[in-house]
Coordinates of C-alpha atoms and ligand atoms in Angstrom, one line a residue:
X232 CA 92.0 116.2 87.1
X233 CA 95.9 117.7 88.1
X234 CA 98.9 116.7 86.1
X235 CA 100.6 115.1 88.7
X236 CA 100.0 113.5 91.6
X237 CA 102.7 113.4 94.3
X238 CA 102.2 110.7 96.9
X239 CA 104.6 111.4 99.9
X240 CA 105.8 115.1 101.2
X241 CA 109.3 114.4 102.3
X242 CA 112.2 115.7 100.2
X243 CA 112.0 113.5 97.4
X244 CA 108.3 114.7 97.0
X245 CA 108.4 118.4 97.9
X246 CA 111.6 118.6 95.0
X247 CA 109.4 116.6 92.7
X248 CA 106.6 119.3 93.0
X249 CA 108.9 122.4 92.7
X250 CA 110.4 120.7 89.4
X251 CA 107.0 120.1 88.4
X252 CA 105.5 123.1 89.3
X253 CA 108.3 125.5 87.4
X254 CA 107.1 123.3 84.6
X255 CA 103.9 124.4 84.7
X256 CA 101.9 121.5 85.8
X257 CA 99.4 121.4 88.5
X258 CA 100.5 119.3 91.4
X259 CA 98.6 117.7 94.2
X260 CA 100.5 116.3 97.1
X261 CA 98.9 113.5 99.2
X262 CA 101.0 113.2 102.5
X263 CA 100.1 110.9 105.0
X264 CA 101.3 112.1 108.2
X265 CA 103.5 115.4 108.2
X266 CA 105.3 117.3 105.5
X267 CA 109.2 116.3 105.1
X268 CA 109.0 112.6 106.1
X269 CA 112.0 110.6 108.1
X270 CA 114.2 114.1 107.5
X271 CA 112.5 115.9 110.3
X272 CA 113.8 113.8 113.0
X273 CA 117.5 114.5 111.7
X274 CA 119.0 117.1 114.6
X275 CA 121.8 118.2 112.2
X276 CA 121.9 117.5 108.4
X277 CA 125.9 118.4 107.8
X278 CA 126.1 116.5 104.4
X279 CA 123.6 118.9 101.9
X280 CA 126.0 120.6 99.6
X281 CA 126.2 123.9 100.6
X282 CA 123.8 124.2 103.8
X283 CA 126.8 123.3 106.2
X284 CA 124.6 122.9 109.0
X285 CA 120.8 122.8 109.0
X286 CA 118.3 121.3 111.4
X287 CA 115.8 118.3 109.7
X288 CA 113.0 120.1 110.3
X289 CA 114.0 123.9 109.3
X290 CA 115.2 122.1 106.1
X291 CA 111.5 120.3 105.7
X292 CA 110.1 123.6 106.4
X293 CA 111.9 126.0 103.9
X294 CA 111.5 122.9 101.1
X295 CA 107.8 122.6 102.0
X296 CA 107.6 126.7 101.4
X297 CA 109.2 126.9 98.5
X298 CA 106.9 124.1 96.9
X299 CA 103.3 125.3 98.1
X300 CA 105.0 129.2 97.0
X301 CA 105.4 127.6 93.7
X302 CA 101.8 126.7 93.7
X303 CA 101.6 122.9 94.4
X304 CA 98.3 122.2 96.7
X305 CA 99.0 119.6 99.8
X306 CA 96.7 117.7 101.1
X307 CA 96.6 115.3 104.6
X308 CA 95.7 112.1 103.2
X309 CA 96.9 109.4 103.2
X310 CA 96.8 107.4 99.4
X311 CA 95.4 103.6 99.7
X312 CA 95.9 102.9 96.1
X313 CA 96.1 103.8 92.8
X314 CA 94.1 102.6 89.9
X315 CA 94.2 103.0 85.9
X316 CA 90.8 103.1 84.5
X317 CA 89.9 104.4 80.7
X318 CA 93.6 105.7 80.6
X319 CA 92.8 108.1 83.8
X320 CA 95.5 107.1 86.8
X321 CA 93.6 107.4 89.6
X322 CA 94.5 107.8 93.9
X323 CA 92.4 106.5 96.0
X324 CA 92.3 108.2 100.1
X325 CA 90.1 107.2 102.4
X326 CA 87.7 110.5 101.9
X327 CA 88.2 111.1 97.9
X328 CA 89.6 109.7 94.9
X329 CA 91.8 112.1 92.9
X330 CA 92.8 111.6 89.1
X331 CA 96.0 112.8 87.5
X332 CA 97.3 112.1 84.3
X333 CA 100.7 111.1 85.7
X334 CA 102.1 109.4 89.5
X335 CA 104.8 110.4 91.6
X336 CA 105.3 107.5 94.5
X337 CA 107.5 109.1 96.6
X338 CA 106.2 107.4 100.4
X339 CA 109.9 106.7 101.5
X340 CA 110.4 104.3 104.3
X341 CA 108.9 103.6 108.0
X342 CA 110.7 102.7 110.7
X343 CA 112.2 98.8 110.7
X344 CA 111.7 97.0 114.4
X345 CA 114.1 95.6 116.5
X346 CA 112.1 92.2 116.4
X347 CA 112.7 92.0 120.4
X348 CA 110.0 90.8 122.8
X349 CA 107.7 93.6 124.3
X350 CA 109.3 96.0 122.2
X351 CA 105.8 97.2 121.0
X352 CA 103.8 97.3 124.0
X353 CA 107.1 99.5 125.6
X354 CA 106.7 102.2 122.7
X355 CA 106.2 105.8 124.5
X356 CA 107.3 103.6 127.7
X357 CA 111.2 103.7 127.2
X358 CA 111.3 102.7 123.6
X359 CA 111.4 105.1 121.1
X360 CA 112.7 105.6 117.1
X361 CA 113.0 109.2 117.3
X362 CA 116.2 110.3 119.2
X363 CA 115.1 114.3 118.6
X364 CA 111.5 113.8 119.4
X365 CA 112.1 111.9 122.6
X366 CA 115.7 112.1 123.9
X367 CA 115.1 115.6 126.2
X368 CA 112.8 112.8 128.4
X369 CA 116.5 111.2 129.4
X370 CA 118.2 115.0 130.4
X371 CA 121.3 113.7 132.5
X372 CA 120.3 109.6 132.7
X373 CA 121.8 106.7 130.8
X374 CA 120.6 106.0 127.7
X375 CA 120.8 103.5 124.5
X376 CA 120.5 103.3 120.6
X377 CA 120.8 100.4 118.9
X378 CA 122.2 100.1 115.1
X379 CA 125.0 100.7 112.9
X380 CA 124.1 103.1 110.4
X381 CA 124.2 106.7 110.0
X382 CA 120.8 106.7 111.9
X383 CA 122.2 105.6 115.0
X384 CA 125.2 107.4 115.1
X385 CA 123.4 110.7 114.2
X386 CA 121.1 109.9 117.4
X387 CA 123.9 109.0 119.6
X388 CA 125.8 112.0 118.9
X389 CA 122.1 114.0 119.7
X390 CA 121.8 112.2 122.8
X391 CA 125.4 112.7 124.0
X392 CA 124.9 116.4 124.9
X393 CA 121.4 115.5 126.8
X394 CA 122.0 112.0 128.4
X395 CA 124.7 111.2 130.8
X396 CA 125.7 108.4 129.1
X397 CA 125.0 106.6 125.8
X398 CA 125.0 102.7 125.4
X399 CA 125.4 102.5 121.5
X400 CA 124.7 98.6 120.8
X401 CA 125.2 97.2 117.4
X402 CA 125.7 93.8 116.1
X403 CA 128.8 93.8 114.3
X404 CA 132.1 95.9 114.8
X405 CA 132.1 97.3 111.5
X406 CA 129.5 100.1 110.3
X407 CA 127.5 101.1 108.1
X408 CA 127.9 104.7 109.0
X409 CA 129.9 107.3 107.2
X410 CA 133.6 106.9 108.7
X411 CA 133.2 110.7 109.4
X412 CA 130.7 110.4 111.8
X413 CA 131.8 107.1 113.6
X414 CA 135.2 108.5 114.1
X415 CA 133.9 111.8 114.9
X416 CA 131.0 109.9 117.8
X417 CA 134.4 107.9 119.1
X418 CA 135.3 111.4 120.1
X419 CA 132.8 111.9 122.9
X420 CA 133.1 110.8 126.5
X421 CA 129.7 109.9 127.8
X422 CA 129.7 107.2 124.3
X423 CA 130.0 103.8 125.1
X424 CA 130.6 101.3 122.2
X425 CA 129.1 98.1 123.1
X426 CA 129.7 95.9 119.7
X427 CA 129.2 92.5 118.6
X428 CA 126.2 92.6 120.7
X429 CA 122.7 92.4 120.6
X430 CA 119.7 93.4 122.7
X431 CA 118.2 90.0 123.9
X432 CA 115.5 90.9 126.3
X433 CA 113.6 94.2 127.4
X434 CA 113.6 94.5 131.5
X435 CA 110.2 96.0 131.8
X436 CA 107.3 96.1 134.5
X437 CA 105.4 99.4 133.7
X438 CA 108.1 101.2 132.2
X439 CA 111.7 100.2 130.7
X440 CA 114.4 100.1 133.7
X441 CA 117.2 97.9 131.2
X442 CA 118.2 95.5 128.9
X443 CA 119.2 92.3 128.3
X444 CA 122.0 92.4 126.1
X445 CA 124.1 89.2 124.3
X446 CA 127.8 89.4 122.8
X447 CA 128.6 86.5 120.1
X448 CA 129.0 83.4 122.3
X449 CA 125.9 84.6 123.9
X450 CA 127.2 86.1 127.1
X451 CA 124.2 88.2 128.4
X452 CA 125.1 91.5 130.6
X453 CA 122.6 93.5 132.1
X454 CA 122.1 97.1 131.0
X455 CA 120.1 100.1 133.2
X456 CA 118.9 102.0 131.1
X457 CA 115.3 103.5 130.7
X458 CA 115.5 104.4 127.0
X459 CA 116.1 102.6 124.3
X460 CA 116.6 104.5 120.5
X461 CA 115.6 102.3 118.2
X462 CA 117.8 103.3 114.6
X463 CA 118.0 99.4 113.0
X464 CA 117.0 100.7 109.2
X465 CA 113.7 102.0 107.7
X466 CA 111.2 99.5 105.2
X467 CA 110.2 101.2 102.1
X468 CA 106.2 102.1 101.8
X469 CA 105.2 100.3 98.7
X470 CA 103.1 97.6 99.4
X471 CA 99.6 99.3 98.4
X472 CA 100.7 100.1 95.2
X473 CA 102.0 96.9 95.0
X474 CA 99.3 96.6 91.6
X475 CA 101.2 99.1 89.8
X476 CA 105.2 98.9 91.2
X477 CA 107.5 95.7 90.3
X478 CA 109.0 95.3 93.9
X479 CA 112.2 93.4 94.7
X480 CA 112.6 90.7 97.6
X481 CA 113.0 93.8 100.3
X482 CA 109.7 95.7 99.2
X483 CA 111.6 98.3 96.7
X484 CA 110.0 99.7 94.0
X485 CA 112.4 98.5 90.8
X486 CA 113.4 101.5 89.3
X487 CA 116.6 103.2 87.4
X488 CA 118.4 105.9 88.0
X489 CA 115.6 107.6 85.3
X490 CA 112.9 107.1 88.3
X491 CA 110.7 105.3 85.4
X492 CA 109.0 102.0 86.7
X493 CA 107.2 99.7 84.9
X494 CA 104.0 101.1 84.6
X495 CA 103.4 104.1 82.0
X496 CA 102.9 107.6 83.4
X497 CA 104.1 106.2 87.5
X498 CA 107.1 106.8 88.7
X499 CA 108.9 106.6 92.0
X500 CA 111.5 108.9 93.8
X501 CA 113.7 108.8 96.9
X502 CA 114.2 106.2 99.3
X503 CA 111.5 103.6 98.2
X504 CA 113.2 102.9 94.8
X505 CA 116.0 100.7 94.4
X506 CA 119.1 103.0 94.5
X507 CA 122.8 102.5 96.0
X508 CA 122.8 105.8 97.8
X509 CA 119.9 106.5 100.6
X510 CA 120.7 110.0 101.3
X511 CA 119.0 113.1 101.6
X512 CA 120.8 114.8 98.4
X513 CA 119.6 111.5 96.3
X514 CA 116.1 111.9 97.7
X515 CA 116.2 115.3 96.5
X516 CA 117.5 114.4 93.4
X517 CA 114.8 111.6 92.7
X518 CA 112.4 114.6 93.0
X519 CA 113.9 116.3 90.5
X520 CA 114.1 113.8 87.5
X521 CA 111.4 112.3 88.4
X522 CA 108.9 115.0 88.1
X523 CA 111.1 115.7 85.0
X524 CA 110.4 112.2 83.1
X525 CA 106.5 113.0 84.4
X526 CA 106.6 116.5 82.5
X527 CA 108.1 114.4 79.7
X528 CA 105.7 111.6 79.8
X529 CA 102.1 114.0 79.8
X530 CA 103.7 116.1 76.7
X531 CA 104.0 113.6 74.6
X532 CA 101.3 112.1 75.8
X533 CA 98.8 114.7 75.6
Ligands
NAP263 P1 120.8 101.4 107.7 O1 121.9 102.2 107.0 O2 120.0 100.4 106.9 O3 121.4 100.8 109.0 C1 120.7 99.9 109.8 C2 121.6 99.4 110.9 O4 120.8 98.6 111.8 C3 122.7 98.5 110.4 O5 123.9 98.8 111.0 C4 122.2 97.1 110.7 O6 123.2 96.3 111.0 C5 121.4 97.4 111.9 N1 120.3 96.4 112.0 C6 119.3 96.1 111.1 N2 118.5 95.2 111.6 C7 118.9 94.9 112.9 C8 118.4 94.1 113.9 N3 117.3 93.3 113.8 N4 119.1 94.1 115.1 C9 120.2 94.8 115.3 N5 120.7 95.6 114.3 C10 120.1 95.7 113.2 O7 119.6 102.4 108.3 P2 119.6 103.9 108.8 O8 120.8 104.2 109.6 O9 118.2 104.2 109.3 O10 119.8 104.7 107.4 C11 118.9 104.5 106.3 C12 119.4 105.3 105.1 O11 119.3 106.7 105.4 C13 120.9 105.0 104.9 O12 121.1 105.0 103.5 C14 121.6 106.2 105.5 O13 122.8 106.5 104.9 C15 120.6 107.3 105.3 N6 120.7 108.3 106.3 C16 121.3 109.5 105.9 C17 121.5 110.5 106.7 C18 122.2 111.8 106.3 O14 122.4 111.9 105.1 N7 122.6 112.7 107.1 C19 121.1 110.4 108.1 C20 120.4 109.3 108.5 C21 120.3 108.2 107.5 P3 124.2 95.6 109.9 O15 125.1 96.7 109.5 O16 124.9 94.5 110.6 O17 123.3 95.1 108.8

């Protein structure tokens, strides 16, 4: 049995484990995919106090170092669920089943879809939800991104220095974005604003050539494109643990600032809780009083 378990490797997780760790617990992470979640596909992170500018990934990286330097063990799996039997908290993966004597959920969000016809079966074709992971396809050629928030105006400001043009779409004329960035993506030349719109239809035979796209008194115009950057919001990754974590209407895990849920001994940190502020310095933040109130929790406890 470990102290803590610490479902999820992004920021909110890796912090969690070097609070942890410096406490002396033993840590497991489970991490279902790769280490430093959503943040990886960030090109430029210019809003983490003191690291001015710094790449997603090189930011993962150094976080993921200084955690597994501190002693916390990761392991590739990807946690199915968690029990409580006998007063043992228990993770089940699909090869082993871990016990720990407290929970750290910290799974963040996926990726929310457009909800547009064909949009699936055009993934890898033209439609992608990773501007930095995708966008050098597009070197010199018009592209799009879709969304209002500081997801989409992070990619289109990526894809302006690779694409010839970029097609930002988004369904209102008002963002969600900081002003900062908006005002600062206004500033580029290849960036088209196309607001108040919304992308109807996917032109497609084997591969995306353009879109559909439809303005508020549902004018349709025709867009060539052959990318489309998905960047419409995330969904938080509760719903297997949906035994132990109250959840509200959207699928967050109801927690306080104190990262304390309902359930004794599990807690939850970063983007899956309910919080005001998603942002990176909150995830890492999470981590840290989180893993704090788990210390807390096995002392008194033990
Ligand atoms: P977000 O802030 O939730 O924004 C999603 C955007 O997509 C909104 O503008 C929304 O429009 C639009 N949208 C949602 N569903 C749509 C649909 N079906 N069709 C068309 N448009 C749709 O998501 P995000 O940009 O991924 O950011 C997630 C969180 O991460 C935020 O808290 C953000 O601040 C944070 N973040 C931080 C950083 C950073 O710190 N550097 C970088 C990236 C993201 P409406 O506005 O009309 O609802």
């Amino acid at each position: 049995m470990v102290d803590i378990i610490i479902i999820g490797a992004g920021p909110a997780g890796l912090s969690a484990a070097i609070y942890a760790r410096r406490a002396s617990k033993s840590v497991l992470l489970l991490e279902a995919n790769t280490f430093g979640g959503q943040i990886v596909n960030t090109p430029d992170i210019e809003n983490y106090p003191v690291a001015e500018h710094i790449s997603g990934f090189e930011f993962a990286t150094k976080l993921y170092t200084q955690a597994t330097n501190l002693g916390a063990e990761l392991k590739f799996e990807r946690a199915l669920e968690i029990k409580e039997e006998g007063g043992i908290k228990k993770v089940i993966t699909a090869k082993n089943e871990y016990e720990a004597k407290a929970i750290i959920v910290a799974t963040g969000a996926e990726n929310r879809k457009l909800g547009v016809a064909r949009e699936d079966e055009m993934v890898g074709k033209g439609v992608s939800y990773c501007a930095t992971c995708d966008g050098a396809f597009y070197r010199g050629k018009p592209v799009a991104v879709v969304g209002g928030g500081n997801t989409a105006i992070e990619d289109a400001a990526y894809l302006a220095d690779i694409a010839s043009d970029v097609y930002l779409i988004h369904r209102r004329d008002a963002f969600r974005a900081d002003s900062a960035s908006v005002e600062k993506l206004k500033t580029k030349e290849n960036v088209h604003f196309i607001l108040n719109s919304t992308v109807a239809e996917l032109l497609a035979e084997k591969k995306l050539t353009g879109l559909i796209l439809s303005d508020k008194q549902g004018n349709r115009t025709q867009l060539e494109t052959q990318a489309l950057f998905i960047a419409v919001g995330r969904i938080p990754e509760n719903k297997c643990f949906a035994n132990v974590l109250a959840l509200d209407a959207e699928g967050y895990a109801l927690a306080g600032e104190s990262c304390i849920t309902e359930t004794a001994g599990i807690f939850v940190a970063g983007d899956n809780r309910t919080k005001e502020v998603r942002q990176l310095v909150t995830a890492t933040a999470d981590g840290a009083v989180a893993a704090t109130e788990a210390v807390k929790y096995i002392n008194a406890t033990a």
